mmCIF file of C-alpha atoms in Angstrom:
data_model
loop_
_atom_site.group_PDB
_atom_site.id
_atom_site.type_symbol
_atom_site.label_atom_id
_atom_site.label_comp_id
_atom_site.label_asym_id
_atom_site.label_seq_id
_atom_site.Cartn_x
_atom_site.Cartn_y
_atom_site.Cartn_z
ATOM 1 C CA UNK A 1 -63.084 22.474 73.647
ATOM 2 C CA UNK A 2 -63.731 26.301 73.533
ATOM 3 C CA UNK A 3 -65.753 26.140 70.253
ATOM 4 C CA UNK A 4 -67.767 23.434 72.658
ATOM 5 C CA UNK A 5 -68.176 25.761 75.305
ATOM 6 C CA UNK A 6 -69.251 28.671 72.526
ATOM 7 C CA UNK A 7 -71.748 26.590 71.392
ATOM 8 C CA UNK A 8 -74.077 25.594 74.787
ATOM 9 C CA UNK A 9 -73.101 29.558 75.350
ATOM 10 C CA UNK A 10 -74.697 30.335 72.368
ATOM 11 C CA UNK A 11 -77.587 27.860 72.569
ATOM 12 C CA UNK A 12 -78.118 29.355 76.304
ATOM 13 C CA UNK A 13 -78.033 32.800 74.774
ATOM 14 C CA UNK A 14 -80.627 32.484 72.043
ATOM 15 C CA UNK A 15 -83.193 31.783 75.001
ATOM 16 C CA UNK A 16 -82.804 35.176 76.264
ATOM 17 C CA UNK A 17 -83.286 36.897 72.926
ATOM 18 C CA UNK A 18 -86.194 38.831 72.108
ATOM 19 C CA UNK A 19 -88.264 37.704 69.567
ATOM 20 C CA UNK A 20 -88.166 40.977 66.993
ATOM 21 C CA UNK A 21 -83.959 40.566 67.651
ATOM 22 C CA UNK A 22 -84.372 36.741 66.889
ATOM 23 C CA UNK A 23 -86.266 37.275 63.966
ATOM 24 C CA UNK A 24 -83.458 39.788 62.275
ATOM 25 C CA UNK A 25 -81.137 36.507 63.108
ATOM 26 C CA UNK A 26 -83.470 34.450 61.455
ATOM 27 C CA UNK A 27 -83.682 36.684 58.462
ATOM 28 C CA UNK A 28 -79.874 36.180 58.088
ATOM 29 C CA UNK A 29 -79.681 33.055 58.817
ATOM 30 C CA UNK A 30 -82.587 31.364 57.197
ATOM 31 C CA UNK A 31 -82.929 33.819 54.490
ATOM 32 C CA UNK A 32 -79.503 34.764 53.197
ATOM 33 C CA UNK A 33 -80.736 38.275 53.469
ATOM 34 C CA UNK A 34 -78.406 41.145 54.097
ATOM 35 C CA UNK A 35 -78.760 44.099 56.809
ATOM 36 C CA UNK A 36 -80.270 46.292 54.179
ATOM 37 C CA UNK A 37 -82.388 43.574 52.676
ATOM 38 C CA UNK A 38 -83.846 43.066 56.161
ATOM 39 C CA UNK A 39 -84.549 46.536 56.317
ATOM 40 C CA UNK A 40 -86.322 46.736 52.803
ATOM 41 C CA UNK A 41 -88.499 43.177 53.537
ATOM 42 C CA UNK A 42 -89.660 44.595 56.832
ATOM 43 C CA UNK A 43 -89.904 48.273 55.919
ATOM 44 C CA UNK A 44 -88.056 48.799 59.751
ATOM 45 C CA UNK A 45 -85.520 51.673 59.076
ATOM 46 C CA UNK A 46 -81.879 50.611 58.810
ATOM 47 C CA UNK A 47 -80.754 51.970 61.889
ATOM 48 C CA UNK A 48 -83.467 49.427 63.795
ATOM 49 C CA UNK A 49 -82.335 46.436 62.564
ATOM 50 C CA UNK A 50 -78.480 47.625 63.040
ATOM 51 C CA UNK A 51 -79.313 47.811 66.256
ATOM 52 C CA UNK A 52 -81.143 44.860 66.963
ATOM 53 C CA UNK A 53 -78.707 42.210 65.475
ATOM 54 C CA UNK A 54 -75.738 44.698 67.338
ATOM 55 C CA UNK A 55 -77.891 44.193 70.246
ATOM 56 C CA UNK A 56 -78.453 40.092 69.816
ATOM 57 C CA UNK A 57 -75.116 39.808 68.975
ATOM 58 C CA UNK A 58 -73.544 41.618 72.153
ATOM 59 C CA UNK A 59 -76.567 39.296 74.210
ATOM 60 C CA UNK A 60 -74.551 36.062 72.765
ATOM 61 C CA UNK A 61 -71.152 37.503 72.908
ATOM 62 C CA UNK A 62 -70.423 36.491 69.393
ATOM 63 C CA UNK A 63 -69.153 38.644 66.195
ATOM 64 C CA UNK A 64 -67.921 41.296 68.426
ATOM 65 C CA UNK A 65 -64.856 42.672 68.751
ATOM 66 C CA UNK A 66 -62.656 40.620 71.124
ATOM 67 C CA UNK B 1 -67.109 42.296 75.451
ATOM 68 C CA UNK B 2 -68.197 45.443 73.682
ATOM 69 C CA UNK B 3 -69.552 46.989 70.225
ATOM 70 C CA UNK B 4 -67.410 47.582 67.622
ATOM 71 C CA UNK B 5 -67.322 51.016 68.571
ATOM 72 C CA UNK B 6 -64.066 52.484 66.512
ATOM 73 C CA UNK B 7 -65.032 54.398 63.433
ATOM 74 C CA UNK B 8 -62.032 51.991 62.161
ATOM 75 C CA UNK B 9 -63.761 48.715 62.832
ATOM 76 C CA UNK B 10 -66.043 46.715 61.265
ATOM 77 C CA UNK B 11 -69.661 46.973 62.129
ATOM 78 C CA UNK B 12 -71.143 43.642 63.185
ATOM 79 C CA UNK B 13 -74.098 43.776 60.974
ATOM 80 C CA UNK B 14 -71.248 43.387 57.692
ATOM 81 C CA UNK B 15 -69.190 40.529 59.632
ATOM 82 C CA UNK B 16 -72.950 38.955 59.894
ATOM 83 C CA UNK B 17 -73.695 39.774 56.601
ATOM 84 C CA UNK B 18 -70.308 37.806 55.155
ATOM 85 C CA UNK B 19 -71.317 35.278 57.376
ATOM 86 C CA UNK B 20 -73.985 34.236 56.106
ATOM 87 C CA UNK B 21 -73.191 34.811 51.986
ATOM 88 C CA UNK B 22 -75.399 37.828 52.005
ATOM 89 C CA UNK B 23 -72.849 40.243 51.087
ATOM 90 C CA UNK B 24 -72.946 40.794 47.571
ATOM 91 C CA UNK B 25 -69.251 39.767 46.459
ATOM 92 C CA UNK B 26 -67.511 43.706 45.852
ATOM 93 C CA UNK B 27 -68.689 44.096 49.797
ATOM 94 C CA UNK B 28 -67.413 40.525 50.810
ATOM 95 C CA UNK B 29 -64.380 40.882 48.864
ATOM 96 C CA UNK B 30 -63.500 44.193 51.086
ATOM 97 C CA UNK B 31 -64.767 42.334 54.248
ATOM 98 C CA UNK B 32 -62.151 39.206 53.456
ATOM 99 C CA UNK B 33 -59.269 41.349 53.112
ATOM 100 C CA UNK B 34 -60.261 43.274 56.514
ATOM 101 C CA UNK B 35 -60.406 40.222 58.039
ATOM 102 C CA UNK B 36 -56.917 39.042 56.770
ATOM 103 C CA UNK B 37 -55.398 42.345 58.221
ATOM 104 C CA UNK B 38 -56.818 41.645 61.293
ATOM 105 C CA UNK B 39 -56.236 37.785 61.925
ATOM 106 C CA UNK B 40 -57.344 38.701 65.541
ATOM 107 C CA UNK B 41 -61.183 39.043 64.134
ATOM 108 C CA UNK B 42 -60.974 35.846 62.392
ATOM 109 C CA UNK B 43 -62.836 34.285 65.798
ATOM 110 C CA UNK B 44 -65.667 36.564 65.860
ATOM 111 C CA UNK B 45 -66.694 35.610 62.206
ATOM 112 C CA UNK B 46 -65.998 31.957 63.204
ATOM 113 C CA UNK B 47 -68.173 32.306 65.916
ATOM 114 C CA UNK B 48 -71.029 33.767 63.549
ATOM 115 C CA UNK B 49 -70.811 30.645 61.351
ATOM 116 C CA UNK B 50 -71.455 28.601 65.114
ATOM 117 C CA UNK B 51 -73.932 30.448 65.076
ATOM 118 C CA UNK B 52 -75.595 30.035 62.494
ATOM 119 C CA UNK B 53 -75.667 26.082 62.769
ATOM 120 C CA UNK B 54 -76.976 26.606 66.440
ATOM 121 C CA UNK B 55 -79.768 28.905 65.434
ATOM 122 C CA UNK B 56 -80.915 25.531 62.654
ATOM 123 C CA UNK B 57 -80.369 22.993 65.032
ATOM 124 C CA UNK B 58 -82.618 25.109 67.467
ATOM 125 C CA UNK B 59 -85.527 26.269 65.647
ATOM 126 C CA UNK B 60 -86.092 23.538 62.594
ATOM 127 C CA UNK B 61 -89.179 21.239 63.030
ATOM 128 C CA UNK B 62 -88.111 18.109 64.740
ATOM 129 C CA UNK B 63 -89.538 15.963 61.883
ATOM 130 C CA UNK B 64 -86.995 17.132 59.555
ATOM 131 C CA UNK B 65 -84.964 14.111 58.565
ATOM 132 C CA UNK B 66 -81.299 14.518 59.547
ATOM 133 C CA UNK B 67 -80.385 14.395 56.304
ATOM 134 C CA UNK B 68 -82.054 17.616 55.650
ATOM 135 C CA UNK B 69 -80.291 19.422 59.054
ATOM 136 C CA UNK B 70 -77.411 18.227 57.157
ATOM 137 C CA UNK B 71 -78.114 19.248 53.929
ATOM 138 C CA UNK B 72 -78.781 23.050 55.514
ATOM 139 C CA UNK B 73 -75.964 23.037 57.276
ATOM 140 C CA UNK B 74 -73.751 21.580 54.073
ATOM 141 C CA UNK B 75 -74.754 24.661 52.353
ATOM 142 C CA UNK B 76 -74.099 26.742 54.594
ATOM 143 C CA UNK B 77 -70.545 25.275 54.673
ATOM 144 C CA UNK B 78 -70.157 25.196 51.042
ATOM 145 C CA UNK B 79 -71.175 28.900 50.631
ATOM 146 C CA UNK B 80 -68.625 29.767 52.714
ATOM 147 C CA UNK B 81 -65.890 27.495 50.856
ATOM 148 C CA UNK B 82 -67.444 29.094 47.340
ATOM 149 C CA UNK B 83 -66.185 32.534 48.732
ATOM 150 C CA UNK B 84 -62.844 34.065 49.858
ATOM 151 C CA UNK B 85 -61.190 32.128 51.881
ATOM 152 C CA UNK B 86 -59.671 33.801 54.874
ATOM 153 C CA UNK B 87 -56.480 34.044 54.245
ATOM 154 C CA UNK B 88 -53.531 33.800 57.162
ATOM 155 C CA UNK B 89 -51.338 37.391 58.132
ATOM 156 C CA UNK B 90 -49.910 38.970 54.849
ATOM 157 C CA UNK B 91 -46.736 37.303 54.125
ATOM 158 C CA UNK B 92 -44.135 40.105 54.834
ATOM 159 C CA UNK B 93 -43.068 39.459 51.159
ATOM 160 C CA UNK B 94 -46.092 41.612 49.715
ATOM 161 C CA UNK B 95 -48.000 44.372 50.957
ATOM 162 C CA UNK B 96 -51.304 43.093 48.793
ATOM 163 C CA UNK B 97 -53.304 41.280 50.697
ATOM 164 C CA UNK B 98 -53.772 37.364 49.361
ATOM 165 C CA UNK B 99 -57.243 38.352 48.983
ATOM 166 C CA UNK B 100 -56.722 40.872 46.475
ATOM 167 C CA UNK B 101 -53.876 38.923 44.796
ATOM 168 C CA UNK B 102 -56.516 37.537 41.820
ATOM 169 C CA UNK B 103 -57.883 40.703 41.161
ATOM 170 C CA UNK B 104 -54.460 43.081 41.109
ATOM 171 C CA UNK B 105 -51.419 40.438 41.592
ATOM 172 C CA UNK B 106 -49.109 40.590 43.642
ATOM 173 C CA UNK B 107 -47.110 44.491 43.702
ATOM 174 C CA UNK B 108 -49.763 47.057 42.819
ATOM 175 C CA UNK B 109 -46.549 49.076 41.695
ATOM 176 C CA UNK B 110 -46.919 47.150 38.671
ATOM 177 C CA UNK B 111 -50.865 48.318 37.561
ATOM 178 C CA UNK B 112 -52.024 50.462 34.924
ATOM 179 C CA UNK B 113 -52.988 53.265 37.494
ATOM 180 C CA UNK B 114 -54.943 56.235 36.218
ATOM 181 C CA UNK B 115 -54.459 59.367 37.999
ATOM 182 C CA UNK B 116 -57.541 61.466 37.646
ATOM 183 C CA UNK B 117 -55.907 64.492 39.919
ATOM 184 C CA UNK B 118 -53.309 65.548 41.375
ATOM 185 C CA UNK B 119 -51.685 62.901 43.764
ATOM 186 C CA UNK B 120 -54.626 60.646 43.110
ATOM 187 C CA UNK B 121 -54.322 57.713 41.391
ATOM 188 C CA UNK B 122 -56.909 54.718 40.725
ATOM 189 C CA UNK B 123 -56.874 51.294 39.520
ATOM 190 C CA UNK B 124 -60.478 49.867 39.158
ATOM 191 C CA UNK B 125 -61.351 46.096 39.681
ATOM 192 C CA UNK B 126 -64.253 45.315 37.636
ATOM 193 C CA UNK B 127 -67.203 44.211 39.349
ATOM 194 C CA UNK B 128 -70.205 47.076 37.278
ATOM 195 C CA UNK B 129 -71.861 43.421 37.063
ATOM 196 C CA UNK B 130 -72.941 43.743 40.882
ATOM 197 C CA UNK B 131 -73.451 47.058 40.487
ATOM 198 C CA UNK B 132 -70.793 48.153 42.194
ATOM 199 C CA UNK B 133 -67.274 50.182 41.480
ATOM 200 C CA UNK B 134 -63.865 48.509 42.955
ATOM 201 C CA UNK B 135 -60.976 49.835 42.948
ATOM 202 C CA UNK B 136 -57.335 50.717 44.504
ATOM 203 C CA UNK B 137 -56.817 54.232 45.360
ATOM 204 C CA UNK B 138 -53.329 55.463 45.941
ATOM 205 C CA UNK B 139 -52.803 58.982 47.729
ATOM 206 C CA UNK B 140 -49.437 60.889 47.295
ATOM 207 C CA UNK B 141 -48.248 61.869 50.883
ATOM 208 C CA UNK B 142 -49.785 64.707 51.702
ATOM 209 C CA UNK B 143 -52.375 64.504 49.447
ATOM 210 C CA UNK B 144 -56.317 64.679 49.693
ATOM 211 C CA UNK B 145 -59.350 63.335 48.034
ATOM 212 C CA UNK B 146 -61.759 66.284 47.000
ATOM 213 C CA UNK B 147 -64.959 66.547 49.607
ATOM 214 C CA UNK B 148 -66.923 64.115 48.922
ATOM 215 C CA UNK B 149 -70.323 62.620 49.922
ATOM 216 C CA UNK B 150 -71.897 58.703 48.702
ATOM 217 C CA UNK B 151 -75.471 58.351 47.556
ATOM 218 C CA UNK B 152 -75.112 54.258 48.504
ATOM 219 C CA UNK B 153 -72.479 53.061 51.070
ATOM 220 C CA UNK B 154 -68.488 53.345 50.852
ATOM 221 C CA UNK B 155 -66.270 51.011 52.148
ATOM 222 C CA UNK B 156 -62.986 51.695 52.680
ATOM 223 C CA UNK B 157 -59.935 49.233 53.682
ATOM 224 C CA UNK B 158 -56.693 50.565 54.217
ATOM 225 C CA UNK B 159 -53.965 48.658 52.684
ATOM 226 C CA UNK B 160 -50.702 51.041 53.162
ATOM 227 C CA UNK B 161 -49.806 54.252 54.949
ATOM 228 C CA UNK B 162 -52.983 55.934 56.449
ATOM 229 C CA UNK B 163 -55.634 58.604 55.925
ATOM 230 C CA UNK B 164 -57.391 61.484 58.199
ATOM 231 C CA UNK B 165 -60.933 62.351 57.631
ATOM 232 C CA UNK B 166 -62.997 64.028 59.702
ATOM 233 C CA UNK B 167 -63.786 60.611 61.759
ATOM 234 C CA UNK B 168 -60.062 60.355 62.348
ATOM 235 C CA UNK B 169 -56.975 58.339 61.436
ATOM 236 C CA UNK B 170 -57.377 55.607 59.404
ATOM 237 C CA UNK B 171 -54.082 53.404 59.069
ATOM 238 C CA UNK B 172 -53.011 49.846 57.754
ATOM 239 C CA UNK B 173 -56.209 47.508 58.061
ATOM 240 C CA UNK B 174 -58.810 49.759 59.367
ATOM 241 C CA UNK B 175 -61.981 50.139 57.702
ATOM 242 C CA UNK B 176 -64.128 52.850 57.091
ATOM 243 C CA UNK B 177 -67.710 52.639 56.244
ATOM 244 C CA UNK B 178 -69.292 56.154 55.190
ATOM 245 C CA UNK B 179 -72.809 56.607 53.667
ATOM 246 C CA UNK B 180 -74.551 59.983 52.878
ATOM 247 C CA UNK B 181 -74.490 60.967 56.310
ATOM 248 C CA UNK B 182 -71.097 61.535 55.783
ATOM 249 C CA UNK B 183 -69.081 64.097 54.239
ATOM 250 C CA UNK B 184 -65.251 63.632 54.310
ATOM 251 C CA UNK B 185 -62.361 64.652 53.026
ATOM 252 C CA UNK B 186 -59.772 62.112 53.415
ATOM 253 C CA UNK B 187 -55.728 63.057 53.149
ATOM 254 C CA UNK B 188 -53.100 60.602 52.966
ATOM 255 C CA UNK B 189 -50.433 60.798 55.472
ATOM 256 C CA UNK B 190 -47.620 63.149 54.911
ATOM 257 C CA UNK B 191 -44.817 60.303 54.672
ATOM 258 C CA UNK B 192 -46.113 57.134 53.723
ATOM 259 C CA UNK B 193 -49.527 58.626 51.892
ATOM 260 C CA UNK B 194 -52.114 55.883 51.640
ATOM 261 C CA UNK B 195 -52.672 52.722 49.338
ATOM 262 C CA UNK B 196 -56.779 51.356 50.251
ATOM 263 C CA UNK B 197 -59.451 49.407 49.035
ATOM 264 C CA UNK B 198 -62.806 51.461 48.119
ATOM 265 C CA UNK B 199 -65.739 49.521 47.668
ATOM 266 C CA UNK B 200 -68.713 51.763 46.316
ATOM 267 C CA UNK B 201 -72.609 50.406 45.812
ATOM 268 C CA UNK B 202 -72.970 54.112 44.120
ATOM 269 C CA UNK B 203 -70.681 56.873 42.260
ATOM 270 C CA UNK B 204 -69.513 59.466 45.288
ATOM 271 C CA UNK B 205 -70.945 63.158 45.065
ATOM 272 C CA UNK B 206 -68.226 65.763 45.486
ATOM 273 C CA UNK B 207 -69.498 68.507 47.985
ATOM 274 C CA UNK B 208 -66.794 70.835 47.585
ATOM 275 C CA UNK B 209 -66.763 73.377 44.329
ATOM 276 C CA UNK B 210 -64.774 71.145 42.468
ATOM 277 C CA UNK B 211 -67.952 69.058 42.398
ATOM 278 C CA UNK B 212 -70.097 71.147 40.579
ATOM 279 C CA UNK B 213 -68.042 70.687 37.521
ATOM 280 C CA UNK B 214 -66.644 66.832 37.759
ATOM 281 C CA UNK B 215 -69.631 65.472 39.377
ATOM 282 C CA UNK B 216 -71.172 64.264 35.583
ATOM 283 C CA UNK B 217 -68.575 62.804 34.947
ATOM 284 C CA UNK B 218 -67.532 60.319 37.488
ATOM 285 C CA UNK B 219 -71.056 58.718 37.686
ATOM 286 C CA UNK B 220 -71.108 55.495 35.872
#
């Protein structure tokens, strides 16, 4: 039943993403491409996309710590 | 809910990156055994993997067939069963995680160490084929690595005991992830000195004066 609830949270939560922090997700996701591959592909420095997928992540309140 | 913000915790971007495979397998192998120290984690990477199959079901086209949703998300299920699988709390019977059981066994008293100074001891795991260097470092009480600096990324697990570095104490199954912003000098903890995991994507550069004479010969 939680990992029900997670997932309409989640779903809920990927409306309210921005599209450059959806895109790092999507990178990830889609891609199979690592932080630092990210980085390289889109020639953003490191520290960007750390922050946006820290910054997606906290907005769906999933992969932090609990 | 807030960031990982302990120097001793993983950052999300490597939980995301074992998430999704993308960690090249020296980095997931040190991610796994962090994760089986700290069973309490073990949701937030679950959650990632939710994720994941929410962020498919959302964006493909709606003409994909189902079987292809399902083929996407089958992979994404069988990369995960292709790599470590997370193991439950380290049986009180051995101090090596499961994780690391294949690659050292099962009482790291019994390895070949190499001590390459004083109260420093190493026992390397091979993975040069990802580029990498592995290994099991094991710090006499007391004792302390030479300065050092990275030119990639270092990650550190700790398996026994503890170290202090500049960004604090580091005990059983933190994690430390340095780069070349960072110049440490890690020492083991005066009673139980320190048993961890070091993951490197690139030889370390000693900083100190010791450096100027080892420093061609550690690179590999």
């Amino acid at each position: 039943m939680e990992a029900q609830q997670s997932a309409r949270q989640i779903a809920a939560g990927l409306e309210t993403l921005s599209d450059d922090q959806k895109s790092v997700l999507m990178m990830a996701f889609y891609e199979d491409k690592s932080h630092s591959e990210i980085a390289a592909q889109t020639g953003l420095p490191l520290g960007t996309v750390k922050s946006r997928i820290r910054l997606a992540l906290s907005r769906l309140k999933v992969g932090l710590a609990q | 809910m807030s960031f990982y913000t302990s120097a001793s915790s993983l950052p999300p971007e490597y939980l995301l990156d074992y998430a999704t495979g993308a960690a090249p397998e020296p980095v997931a192998l040190a991610v796994a055994t962090y994760l089986e120290l700290n069973p309490h984690l073990q949701g937030s990477y679950h959650q990632l993997n939710a994720l994941g199959g929410n962020l498919i079901e959302q964006t493909l086209p709606v003409d994909l067939t189902s079987t292809g949703l399902a083929s996407v998300l089958a992979r994404l299920e069988n990369e995960q069963q292709e790599r470590f699988q997370l193991a439950n709390p380290v049986a009180a019977a051995s101090r090596v995680p499961s994780t690391l059981q294949p690659y050292v066994g099962s009482d790291w008293d019994n390895l070949r160490w190499k001590s390459w100074m004083s109260g420093v001891e190493e026992y390397v795991i091979d993975t040069s084929r990802y580029g990498y260097r592995t290994s099991l470092l094991r710090i006499s009480p007391g004792k302390a690595m030479p300065q050092h600096t990275h030119a990639g990324d270092e990650l550190t697990v700790v398996l026994d005991g503890a170290y202090t570095d500049e960004a604090g104490l580091f005990g059983r199954g933190a994690i430390e992830i340095a780069d070349s912003s960072v110049s440490h000098r890690p020492m083991a903890d005066a009673v139980h000195g320190c048993v961890c995991l070091a993951v490197l994507s690139a030889p370390v550069q000693l900083t100190g004066m010791l450096g100027w004479v080892v420093n061609p010969f550690i690179h590999h």
